[in-house]
Every structure is written in structure tokens, then in C-alpha cells.
JSON list of C-alpha atoms in Angstrom, two decimals:
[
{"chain": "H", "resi": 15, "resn": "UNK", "atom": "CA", "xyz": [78.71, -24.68, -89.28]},
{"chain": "H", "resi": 16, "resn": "UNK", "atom": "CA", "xyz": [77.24, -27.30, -91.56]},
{"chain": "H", "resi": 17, "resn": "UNK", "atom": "CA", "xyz": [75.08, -26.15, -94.69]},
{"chain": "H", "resi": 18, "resn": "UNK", "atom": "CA", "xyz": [72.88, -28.08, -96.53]},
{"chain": "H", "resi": 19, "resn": "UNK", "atom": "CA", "xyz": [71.64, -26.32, -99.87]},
{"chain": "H", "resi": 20, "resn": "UNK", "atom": "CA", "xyz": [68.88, -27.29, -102.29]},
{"chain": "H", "resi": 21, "resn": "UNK", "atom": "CA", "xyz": [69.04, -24.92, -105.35]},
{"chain": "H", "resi": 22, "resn": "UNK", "atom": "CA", "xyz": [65.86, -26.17, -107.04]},
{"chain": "H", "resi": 23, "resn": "UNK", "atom": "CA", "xyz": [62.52, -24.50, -105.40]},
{"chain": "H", "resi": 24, "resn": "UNK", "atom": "CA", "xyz": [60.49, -26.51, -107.92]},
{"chain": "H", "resi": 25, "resn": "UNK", "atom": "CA", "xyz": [60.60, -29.50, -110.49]},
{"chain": "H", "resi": 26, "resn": "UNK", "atom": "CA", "xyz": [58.25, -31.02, -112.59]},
{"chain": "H", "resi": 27, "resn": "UNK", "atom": "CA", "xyz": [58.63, -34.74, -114.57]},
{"chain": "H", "resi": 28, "resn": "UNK", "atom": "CA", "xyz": [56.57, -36.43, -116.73]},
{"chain": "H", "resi": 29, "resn": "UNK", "atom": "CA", "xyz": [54.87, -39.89, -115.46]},
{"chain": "H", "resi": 30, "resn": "UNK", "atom": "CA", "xyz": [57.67, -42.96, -116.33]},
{"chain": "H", "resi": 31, "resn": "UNK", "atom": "CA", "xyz": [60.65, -40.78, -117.34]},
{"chain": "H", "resi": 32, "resn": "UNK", "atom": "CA", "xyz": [63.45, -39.75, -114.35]},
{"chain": "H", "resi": 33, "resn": "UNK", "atom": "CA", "xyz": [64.02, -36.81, -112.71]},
{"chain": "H", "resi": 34, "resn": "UNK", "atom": "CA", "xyz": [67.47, -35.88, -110.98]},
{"chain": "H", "resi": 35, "resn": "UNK", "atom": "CA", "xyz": [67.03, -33.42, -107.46]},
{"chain": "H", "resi": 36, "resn": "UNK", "atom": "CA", "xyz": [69.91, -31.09, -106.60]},
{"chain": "H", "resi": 37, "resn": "UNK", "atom": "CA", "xyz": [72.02, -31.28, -102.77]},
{"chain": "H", "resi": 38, "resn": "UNK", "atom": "CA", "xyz": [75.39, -29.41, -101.93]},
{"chain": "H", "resi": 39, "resn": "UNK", "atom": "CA", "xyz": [76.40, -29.47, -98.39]},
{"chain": "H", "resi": 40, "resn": "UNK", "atom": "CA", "xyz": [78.97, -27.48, -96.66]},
{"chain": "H", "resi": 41, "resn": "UNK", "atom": "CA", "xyz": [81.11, -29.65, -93.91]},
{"chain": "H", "resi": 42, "resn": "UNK", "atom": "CA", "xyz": [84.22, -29.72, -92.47]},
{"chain": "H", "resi": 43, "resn": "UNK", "atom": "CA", "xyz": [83.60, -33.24, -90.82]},
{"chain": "H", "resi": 44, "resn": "UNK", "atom": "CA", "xyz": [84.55, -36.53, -92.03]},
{"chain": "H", "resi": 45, "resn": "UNK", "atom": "CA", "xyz": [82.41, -38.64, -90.17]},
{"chain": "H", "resi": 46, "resn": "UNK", "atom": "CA", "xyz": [78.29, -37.90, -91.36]},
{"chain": "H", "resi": 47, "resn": "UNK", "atom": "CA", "xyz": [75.02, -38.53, -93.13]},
{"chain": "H", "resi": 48, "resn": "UNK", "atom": "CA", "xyz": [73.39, -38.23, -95.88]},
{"chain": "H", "resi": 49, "resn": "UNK", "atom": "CA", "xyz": [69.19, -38.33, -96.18]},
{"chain": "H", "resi": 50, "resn": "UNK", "atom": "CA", "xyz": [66.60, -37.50, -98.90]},
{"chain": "H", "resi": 51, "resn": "UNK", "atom": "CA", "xyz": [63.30, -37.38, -97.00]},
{"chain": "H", "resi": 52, "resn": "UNK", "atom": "CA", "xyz": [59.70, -37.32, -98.61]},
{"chain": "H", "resi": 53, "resn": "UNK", "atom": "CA", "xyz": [56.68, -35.07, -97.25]},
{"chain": "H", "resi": 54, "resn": "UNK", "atom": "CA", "xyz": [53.65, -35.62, -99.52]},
{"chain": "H", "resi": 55, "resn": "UNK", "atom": "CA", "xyz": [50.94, -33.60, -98.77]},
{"chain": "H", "resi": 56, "resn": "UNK", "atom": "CA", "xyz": [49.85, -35.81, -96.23]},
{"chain": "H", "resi": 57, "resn": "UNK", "atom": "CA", "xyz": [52.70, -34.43, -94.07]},
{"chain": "H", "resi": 58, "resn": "UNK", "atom": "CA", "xyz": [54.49, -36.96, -92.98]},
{"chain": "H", "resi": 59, "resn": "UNK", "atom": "CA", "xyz": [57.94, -37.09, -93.49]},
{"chain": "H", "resi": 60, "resn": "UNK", "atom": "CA", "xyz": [59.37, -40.56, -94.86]},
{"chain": "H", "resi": 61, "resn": "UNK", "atom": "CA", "xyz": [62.63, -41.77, -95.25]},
{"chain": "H", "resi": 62, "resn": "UNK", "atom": "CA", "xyz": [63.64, -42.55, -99.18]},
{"chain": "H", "resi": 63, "resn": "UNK", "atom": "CA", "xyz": [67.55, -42.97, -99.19]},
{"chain": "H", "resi": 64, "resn": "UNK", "atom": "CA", "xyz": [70.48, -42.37, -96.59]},
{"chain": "H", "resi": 65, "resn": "UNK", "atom": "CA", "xyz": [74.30, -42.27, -97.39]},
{"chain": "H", "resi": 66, "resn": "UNK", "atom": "CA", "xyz": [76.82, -43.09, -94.99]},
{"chain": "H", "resi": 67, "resn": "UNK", "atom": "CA", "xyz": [79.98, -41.03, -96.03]},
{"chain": "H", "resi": 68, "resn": "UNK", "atom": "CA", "xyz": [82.40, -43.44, -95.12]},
{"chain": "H", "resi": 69, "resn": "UNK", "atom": "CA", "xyz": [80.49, -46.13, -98.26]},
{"chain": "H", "resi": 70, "resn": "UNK", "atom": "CA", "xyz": [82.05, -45.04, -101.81]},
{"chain": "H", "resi": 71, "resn": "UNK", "atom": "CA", "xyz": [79.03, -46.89, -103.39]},
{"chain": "H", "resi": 72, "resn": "UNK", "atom": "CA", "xyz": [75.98, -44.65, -104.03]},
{"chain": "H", "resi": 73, "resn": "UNK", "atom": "CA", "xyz": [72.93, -46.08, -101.79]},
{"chain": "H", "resi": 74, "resn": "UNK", "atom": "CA", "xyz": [70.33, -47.11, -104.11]},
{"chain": "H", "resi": 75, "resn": "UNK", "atom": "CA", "xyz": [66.58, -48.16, -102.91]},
{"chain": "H", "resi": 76, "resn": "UNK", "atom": "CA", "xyz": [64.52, -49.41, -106.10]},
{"chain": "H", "resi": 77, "resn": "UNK", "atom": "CA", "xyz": [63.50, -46.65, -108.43]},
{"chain": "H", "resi": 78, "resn": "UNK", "atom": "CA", "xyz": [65.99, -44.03, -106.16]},
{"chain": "H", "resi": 79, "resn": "UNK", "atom": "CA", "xyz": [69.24, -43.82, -105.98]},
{"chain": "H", "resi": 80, "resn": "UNK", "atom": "CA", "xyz": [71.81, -41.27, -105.08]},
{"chain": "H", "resi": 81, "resn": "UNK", "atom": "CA", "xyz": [75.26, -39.64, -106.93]},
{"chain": "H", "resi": 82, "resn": "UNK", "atom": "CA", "xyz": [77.37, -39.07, -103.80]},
{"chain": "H", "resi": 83, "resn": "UNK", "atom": "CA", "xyz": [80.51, -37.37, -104.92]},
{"chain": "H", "resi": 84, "resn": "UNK", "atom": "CA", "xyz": [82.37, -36.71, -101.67]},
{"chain": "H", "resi": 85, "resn": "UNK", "atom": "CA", "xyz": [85.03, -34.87, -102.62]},
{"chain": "H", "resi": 86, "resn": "UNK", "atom": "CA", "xyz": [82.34, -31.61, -104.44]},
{"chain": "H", "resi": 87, "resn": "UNK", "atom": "CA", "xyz": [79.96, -32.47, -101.45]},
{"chain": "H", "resi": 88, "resn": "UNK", "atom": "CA", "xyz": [77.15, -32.71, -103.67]},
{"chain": "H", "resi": 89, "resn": "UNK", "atom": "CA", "xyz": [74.43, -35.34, -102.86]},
{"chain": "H", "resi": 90, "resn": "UNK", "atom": "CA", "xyz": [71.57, -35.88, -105.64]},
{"chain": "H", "resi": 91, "resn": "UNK", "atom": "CA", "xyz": [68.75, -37.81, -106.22]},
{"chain": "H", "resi": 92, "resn": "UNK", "atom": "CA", "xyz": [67.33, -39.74, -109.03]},
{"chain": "H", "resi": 93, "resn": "UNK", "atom": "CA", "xyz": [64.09, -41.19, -109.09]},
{"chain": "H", "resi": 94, "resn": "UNK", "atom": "CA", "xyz": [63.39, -43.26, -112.13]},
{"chain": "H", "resi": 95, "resn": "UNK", "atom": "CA", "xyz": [60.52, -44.59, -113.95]},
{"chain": "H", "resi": 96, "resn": "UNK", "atom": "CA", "xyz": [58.66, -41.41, -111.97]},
{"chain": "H", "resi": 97, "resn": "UNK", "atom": "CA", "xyz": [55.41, -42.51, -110.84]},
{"chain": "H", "resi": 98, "resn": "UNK", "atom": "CA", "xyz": [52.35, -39.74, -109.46]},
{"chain": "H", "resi": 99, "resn": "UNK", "atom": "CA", "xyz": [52.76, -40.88, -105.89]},
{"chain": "H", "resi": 100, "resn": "UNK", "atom": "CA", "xyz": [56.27, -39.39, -106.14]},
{"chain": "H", "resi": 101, "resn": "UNK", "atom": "CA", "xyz": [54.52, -35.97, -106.34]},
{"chain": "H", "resi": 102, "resn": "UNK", "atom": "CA", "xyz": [56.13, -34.53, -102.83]},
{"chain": "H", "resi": 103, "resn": "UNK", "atom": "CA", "xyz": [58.34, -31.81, -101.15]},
{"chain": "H", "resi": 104, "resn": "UNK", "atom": "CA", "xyz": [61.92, -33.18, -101.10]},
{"chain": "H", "resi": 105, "resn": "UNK", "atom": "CA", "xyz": [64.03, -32.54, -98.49]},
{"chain": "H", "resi": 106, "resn": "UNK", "atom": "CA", "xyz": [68.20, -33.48, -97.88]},
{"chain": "H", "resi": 107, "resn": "UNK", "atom": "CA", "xyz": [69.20, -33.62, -95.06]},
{"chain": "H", "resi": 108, "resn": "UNK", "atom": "CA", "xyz": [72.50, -33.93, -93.22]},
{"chain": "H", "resi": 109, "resn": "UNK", "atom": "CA", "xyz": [73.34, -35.52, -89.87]},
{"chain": "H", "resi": 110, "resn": "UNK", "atom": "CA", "xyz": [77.14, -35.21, -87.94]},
{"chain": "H", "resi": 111, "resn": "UNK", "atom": "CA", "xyz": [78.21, -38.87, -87.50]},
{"chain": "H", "resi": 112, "resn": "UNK", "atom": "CA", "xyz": [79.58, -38.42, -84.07]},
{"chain": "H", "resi": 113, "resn": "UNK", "atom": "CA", "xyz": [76.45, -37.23, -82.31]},
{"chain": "H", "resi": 114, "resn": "UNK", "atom": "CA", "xyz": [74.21, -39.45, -80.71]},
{"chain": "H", "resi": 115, "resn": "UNK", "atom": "CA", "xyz": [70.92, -37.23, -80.77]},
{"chain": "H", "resi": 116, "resn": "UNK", "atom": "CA", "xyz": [72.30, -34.72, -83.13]},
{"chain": "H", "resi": 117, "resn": "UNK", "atom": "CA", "xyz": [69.89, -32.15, -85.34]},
{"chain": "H", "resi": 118, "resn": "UNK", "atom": "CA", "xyz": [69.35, -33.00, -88.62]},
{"chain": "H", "resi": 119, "resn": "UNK", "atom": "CA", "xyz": [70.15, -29.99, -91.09]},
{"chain": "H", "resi": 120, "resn": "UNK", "atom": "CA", "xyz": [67.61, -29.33, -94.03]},
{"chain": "H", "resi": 121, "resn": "UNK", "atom": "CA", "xyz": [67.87, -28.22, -96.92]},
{"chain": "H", "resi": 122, "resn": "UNK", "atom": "CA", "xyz": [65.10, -25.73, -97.82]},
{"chain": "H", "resi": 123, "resn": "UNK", "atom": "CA", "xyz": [63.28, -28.42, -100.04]},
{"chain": "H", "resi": 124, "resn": "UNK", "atom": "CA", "xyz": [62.55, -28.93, -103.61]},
{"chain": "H", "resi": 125, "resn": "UNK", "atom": "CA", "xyz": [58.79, -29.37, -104.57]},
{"chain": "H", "resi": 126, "resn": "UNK", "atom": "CA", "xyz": [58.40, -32.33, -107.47]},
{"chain": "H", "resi": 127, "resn": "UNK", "atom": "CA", "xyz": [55.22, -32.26, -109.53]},
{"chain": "H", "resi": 128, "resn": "UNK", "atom": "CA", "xyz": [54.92, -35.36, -111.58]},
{"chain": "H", "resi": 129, "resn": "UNK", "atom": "CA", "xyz": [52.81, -34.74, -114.52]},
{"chain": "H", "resi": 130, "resn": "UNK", "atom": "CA", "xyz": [50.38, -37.94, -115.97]},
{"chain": "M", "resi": 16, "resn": "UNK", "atom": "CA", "xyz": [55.34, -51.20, -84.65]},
{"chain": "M", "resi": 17, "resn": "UNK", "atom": "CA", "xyz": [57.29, -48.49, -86.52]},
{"chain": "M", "resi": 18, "resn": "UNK", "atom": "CA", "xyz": [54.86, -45.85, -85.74]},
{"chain": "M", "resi": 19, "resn": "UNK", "atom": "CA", "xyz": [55.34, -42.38, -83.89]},
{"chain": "M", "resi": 20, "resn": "UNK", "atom": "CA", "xyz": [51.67, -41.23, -83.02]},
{"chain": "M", "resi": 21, "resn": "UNK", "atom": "CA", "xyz": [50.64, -37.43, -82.71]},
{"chain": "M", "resi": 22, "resn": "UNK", "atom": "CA", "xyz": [47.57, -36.01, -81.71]},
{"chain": "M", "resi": 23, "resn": "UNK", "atom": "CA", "xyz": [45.53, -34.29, -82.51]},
{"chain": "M", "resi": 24, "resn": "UNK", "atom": "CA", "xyz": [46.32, -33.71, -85.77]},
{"chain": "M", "resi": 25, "resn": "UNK", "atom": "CA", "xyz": [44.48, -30.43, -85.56]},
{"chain": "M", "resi": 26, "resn": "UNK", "atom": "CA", "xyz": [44.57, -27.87, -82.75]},
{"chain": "M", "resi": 27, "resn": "UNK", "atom": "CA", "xyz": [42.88, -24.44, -83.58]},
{"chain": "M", "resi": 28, "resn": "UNK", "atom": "CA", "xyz": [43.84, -22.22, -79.90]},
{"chain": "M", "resi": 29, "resn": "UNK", "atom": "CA", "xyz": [42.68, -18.60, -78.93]},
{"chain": "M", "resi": 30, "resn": "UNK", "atom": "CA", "xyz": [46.17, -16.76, -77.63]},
{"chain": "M", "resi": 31, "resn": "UNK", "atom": "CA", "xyz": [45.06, -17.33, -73.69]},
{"chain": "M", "resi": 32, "resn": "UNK", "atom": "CA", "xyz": [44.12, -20.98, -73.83]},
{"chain": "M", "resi": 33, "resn": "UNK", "atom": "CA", "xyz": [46.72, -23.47, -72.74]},
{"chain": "M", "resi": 34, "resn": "UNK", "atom": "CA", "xyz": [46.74, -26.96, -74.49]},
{"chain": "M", "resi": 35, "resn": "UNK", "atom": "CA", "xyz": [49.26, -30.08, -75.42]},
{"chain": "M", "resi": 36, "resn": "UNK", "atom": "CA", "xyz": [50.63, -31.83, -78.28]},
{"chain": "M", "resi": 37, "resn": "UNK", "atom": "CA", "xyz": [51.17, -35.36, -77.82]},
{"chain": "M", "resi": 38, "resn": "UNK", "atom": "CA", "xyz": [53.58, -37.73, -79.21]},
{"chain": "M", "resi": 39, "resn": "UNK", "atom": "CA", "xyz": [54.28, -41.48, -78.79]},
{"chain": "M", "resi": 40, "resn": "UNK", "atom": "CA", "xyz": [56.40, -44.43, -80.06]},
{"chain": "M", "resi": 41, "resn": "UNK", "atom": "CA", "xyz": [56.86, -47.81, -79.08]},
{"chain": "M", "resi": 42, "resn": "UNK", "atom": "CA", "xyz": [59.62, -48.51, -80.89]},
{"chain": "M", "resi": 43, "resn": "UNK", "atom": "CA", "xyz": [61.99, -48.65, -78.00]},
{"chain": "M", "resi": 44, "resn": "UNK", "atom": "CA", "xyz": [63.43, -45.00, -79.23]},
{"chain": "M", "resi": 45, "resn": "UNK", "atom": "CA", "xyz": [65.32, -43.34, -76.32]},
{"chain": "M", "resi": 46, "resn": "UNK", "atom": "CA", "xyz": [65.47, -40.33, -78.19]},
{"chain": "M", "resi": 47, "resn": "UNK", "atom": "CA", "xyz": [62.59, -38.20, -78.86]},
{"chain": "M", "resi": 48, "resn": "UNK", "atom": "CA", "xyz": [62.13, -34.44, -80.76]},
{"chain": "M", "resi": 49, "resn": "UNK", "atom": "CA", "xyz": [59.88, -31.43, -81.09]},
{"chain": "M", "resi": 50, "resn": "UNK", "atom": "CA", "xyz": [60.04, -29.89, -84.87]},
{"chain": "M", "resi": 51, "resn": "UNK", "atom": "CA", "xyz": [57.91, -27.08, -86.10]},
{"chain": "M", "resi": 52, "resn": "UNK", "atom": "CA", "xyz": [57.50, -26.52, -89.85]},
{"chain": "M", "resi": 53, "resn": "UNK", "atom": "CA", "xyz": [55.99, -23.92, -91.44]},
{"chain": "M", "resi": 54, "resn": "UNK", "atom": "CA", "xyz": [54.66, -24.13, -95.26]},
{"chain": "M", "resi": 55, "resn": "UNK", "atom": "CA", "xyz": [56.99, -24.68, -97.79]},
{"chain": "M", "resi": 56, "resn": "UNK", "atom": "CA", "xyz": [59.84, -24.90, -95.37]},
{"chain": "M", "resi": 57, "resn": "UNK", "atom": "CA", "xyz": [62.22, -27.29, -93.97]},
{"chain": "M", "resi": 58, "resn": "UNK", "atom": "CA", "xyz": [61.27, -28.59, -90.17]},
{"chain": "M", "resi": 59, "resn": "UNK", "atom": "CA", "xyz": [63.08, -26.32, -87.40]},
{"chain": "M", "resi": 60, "resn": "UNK", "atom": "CA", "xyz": [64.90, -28.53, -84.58]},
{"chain": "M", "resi": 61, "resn": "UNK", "atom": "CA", "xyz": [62.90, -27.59, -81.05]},
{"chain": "M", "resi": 62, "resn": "UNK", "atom": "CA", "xyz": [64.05, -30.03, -78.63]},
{"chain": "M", "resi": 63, "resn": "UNK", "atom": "CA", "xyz": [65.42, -33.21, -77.97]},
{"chain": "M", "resi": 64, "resn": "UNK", "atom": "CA", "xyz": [65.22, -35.27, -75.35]},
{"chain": "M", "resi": 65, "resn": "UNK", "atom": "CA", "xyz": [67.30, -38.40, -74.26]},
{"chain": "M", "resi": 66, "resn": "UNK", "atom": "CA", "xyz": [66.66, -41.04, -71.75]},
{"chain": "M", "resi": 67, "resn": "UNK", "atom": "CA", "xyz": [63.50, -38.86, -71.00]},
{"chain": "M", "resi": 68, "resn": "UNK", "atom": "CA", "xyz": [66.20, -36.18, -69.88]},
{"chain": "M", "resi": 69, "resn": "UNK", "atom": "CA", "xyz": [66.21, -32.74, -72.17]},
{"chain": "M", "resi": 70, "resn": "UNK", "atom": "CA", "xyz": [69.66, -32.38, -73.94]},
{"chain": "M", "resi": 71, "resn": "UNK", "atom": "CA", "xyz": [68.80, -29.83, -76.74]},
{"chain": "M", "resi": 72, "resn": "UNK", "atom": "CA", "xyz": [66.44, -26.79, -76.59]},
{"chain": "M", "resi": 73, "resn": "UNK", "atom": "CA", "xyz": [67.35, -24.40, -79.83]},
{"chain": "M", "resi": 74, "resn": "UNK", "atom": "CA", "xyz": [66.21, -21.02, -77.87]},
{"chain": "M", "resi": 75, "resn": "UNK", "atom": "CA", "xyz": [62.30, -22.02, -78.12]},
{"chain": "M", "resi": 76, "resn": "UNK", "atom": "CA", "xyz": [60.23, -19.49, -76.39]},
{"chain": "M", "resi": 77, "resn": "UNK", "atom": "CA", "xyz": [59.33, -20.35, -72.59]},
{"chain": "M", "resi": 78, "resn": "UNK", "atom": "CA", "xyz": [55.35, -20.67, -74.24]},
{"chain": "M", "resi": 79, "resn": "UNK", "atom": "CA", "xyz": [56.55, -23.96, -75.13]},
{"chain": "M", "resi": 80, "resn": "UNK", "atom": "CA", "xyz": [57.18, -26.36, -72.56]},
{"chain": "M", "resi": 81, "resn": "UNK", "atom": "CA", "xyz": [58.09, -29.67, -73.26]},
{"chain": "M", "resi": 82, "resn": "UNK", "atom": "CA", "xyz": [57.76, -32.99, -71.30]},
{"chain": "M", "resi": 83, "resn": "UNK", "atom": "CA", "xyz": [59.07, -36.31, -71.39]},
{"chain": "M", "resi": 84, "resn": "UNK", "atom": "CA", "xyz": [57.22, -38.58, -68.69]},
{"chain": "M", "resi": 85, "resn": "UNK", "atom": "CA", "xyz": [58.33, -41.77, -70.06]},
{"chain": "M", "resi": 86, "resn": "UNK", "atom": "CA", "xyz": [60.16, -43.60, -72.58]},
{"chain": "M", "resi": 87, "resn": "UNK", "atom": "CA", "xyz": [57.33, -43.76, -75.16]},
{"chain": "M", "resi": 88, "resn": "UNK", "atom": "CA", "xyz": [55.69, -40.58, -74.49]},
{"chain": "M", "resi": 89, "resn": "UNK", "atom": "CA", "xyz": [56.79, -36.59, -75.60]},
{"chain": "M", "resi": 90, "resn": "UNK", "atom": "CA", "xyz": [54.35, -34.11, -75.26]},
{"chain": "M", "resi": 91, "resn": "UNK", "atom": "CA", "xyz": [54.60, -30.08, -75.61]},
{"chain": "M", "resi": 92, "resn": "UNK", "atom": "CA", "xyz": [52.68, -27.84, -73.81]},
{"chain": "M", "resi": 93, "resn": "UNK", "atom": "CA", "xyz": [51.15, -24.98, -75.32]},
{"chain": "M", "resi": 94, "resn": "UNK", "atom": "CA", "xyz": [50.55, -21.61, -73.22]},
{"chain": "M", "resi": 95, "resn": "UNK", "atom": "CA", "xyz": [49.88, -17.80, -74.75]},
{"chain": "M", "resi": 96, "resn": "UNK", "atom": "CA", "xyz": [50.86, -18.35, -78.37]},
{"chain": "M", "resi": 97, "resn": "UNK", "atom": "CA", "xyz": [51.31, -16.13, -80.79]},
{"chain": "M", "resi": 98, "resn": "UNK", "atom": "CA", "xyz": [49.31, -16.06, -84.46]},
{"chain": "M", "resi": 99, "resn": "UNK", "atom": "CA", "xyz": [53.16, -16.50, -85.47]},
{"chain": "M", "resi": 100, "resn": "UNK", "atom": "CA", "xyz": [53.48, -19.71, -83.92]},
{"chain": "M", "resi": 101, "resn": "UNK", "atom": "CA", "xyz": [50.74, -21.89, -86.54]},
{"chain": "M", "resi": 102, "resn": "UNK", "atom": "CA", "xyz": [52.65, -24.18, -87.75]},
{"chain": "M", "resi": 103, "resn": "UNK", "atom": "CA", "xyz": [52.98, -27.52, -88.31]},
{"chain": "M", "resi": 104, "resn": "UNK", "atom": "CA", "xyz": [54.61, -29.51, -85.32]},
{"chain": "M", "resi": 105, "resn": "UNK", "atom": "CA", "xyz": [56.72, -32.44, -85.82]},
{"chain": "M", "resi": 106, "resn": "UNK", "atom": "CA", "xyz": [57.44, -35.28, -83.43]},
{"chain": "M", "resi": 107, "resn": "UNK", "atom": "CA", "xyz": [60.51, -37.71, -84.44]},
{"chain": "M", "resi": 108, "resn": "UNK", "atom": "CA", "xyz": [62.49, -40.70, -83.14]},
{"chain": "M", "resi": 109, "resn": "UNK", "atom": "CA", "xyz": [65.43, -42.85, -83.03]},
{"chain": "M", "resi": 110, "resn": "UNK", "atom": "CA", "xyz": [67.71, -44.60, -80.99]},
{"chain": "M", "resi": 111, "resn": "UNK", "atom": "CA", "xyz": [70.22, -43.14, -78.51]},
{"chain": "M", "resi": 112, "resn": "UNK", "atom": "CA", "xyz": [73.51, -43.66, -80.73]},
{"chain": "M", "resi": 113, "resn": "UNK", "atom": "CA", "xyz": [72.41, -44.38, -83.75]},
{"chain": "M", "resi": 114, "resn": "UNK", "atom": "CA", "xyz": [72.96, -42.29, -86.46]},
{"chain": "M", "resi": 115, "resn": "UNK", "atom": "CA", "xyz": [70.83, -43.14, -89.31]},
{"chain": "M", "resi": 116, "resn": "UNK", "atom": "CA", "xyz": [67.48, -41.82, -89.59]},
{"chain": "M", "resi": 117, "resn": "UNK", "atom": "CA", "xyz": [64.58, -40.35, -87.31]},
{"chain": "M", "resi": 118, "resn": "UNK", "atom": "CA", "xyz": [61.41, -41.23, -88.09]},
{"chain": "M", "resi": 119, "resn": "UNK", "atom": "CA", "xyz": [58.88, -38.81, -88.16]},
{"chain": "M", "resi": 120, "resn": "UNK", "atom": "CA", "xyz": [54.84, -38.43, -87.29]},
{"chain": "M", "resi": 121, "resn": "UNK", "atom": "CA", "xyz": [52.42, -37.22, -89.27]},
{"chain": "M", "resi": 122, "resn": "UNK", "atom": "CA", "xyz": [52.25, -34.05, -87.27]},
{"chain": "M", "resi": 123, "resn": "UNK", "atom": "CA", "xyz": [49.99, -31.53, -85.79]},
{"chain": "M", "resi": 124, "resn": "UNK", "atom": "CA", "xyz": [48.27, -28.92, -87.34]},
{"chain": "M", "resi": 125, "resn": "UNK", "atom": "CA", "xyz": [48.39, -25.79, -84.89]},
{"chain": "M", "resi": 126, "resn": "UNK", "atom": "CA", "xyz": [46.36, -23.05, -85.70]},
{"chain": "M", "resi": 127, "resn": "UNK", "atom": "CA", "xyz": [46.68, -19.72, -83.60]},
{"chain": "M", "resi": 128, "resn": "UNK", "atom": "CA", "xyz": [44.13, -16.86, -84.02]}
]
């Protein structure tokens, strides 16, 4: 069974400086994805990043980008230039690439407080 | 339209009432699901449905009941709940086959007592 496993309850970064979030998975697949998802308090979950594991390149999406190091099946995220409306619950997520309306496996989340 | 609508976003529900959760996208999604998150924690996968047909159901209680009537529409029905199921429900989206993302609604709010 797939694992996904965020080992940071809780971070904190000051306003303008980056802050690096934690993801190992557990797979014996070859074919999946990679997501960080957002949930402000406002609850809605939004999409900030997704890895195909087939792409050597680290997906980057302005001030977020991922290290994707396939081979330790760690997936982390760094926000730069951190800004207040980054303040959220952080979730990674993983995803089987061969199923068409397969789950999504969480991690259990890491809350980032961004300090002003 | 990249939207997936819930209402309400608040229920509050004495343990004998029966009532429904709504959910609807017109982004031409085939595949539709039922999350429930509780605080602090990661969403839990309910059901899915594709083509309007049920294809997962992870061992939810028969006090949910979930319906698909047509492409754009998900609801879950809500019968003798437990103080143990408040939660916050998620409704999500994407296409039959694709394997990026889903998107998500804002959920709803369920409150038992």
C-alpha cells in the first residue's frame, strides 16, 4: 500500500524569506503523482504544484517549486519570497498513474504560519 | 467555469432529521467524489463516481447515501447521523482518465448534535 508521510505538524516563516515543507512517500509503482495542495482557512483546497514521476525536472509554479528526488521518494516544497496569504494547511498528496478515478493519498498535513 | 459548487456551506442536523449535501460542476468532469475532513486532518476518500455510475465506496456507513443524477450534479444524502460524523465534507472533480489533479469545493460544514 502507498504511504504518503508529512513529518512536520507545524512551521512558521517570516514574511519575504523561504520556507522548505517536508514529503516522503512509500510506493512500489513506477507510474504516479505528485501534489502539494493548499487549504487556507477558507477551506477550500487549491492546487499549488503537481509532479509527474516520469519528468526528471522539478515542477516549479512562480514562488513554489518542488525537490523531487525519485530514487529517496521524498517530495518537498519551497515557497519563496513567503508572503501572509501563504499562511495555510499543506497537504501532499499522491495519486497511482494507472487509475482513472483513483484516491488521492494525503499526507497528514503541515500547518505554515507566516509571520509579518 | 472551473468551479465545483457545494451547498450549503453550513448544515447544523438533530440525529433523526434527514437532509442533502449538494455538489455541482460544469466543467465537463465525468468523475465526481465525496470527502469528509475532520480538523486538522487530511480529507478521507468516500466515494467516487464515474459516468454517474458508483465505482468506489471506502466502507461509508449506509447513513450516507450518495447520488449521481447527472453529469454535473453529486449529492449525499444524510439520514440518522452520529455527533461523530461533523465534519467537513468535500466534493471534488476531474476527468475520467486523467490523472492530474481534482479540484475541490469549498465544502460543507456539517454539524451533528
Amino acid at each position: 500500500a502507498q504511504t504518503v508521510t508529512q513529518s512536520q505538524p507545524e512551521m512558521s516563516v517570516q514574511e519575504a524569506e523561504t520556507v522548505t515543507l517536508s514529503c516522503t512517500y512509500d510506493t512500489s509503482e513506477s507510474d504516479y503523482y505528485l501534489f502539494w495542495y493548499k487549504q487556507p482557512p477558507s477551506r477550500q483546497m487549491i492546487l499549488v504544484i503537481r509532479q509527474e514521476a516520469y519528468k526528471q525536472q522539478n515542477a516549479t509554479e512562480n514562488r513554489f517549486s518542488v525537490n523531487f528526488q525519485k530514487a529517496a521518494k521524498s517530495f518537498s516544497l519551497k515557497i519563496s519570497d513567503s508572503q501572509l496569504g501563504d499562511a495555510a494547511m499543506y497537504f501532499c498528496a499522491y495519486r497511482r498513474g494507472s487509475s482513472n478515478t483513483g484516491k488521492l493519498i494525503f499526507g497528514q498535513g503541515t500547518t505554515l504560519q507566516v509571520k509579518p | 467555469d472551473t468551479e465545483v459548487t457545494q451547498t450549503p456551506k453550513h448544515l447544523v442536523m438533530g440525529m433523526t432529521n434527514k437532509k442533502s449535501l449538494k455538489c455541482e460542476q460544469h466543467m465537463g468532469h465525468r468523475a465526481m467524489y465525496w470527502y469528509k475532513q475532520k480538523a486538522k486532518k487530511p480529507p478521507e476518500l468516500m466515494f467516487v463516481y464515474s459516468y454517474e455510475k458508483l465505482s468506489i465506496n471506502e466502507s461509508v456507513p449506509s447513513r450516507f447515501s450518495p447520488e449521481c443524477p447527472n453529469s454535473s450534479l453529486l449529492n449525499l444524502h444524510l439520514h440518522a447521523l452520529q455527533p461523530e460524523d461533523s465534519a467537513l465534507y468535500l466534493c471534488a472533480s476531474n476527468l475520467v482518465g486523467y490523472t492530474g489533479e481534482l479540484f475541490f469545493g469549498e465544502g460543507s460544514r456539517l454539524t451533528v448534535l
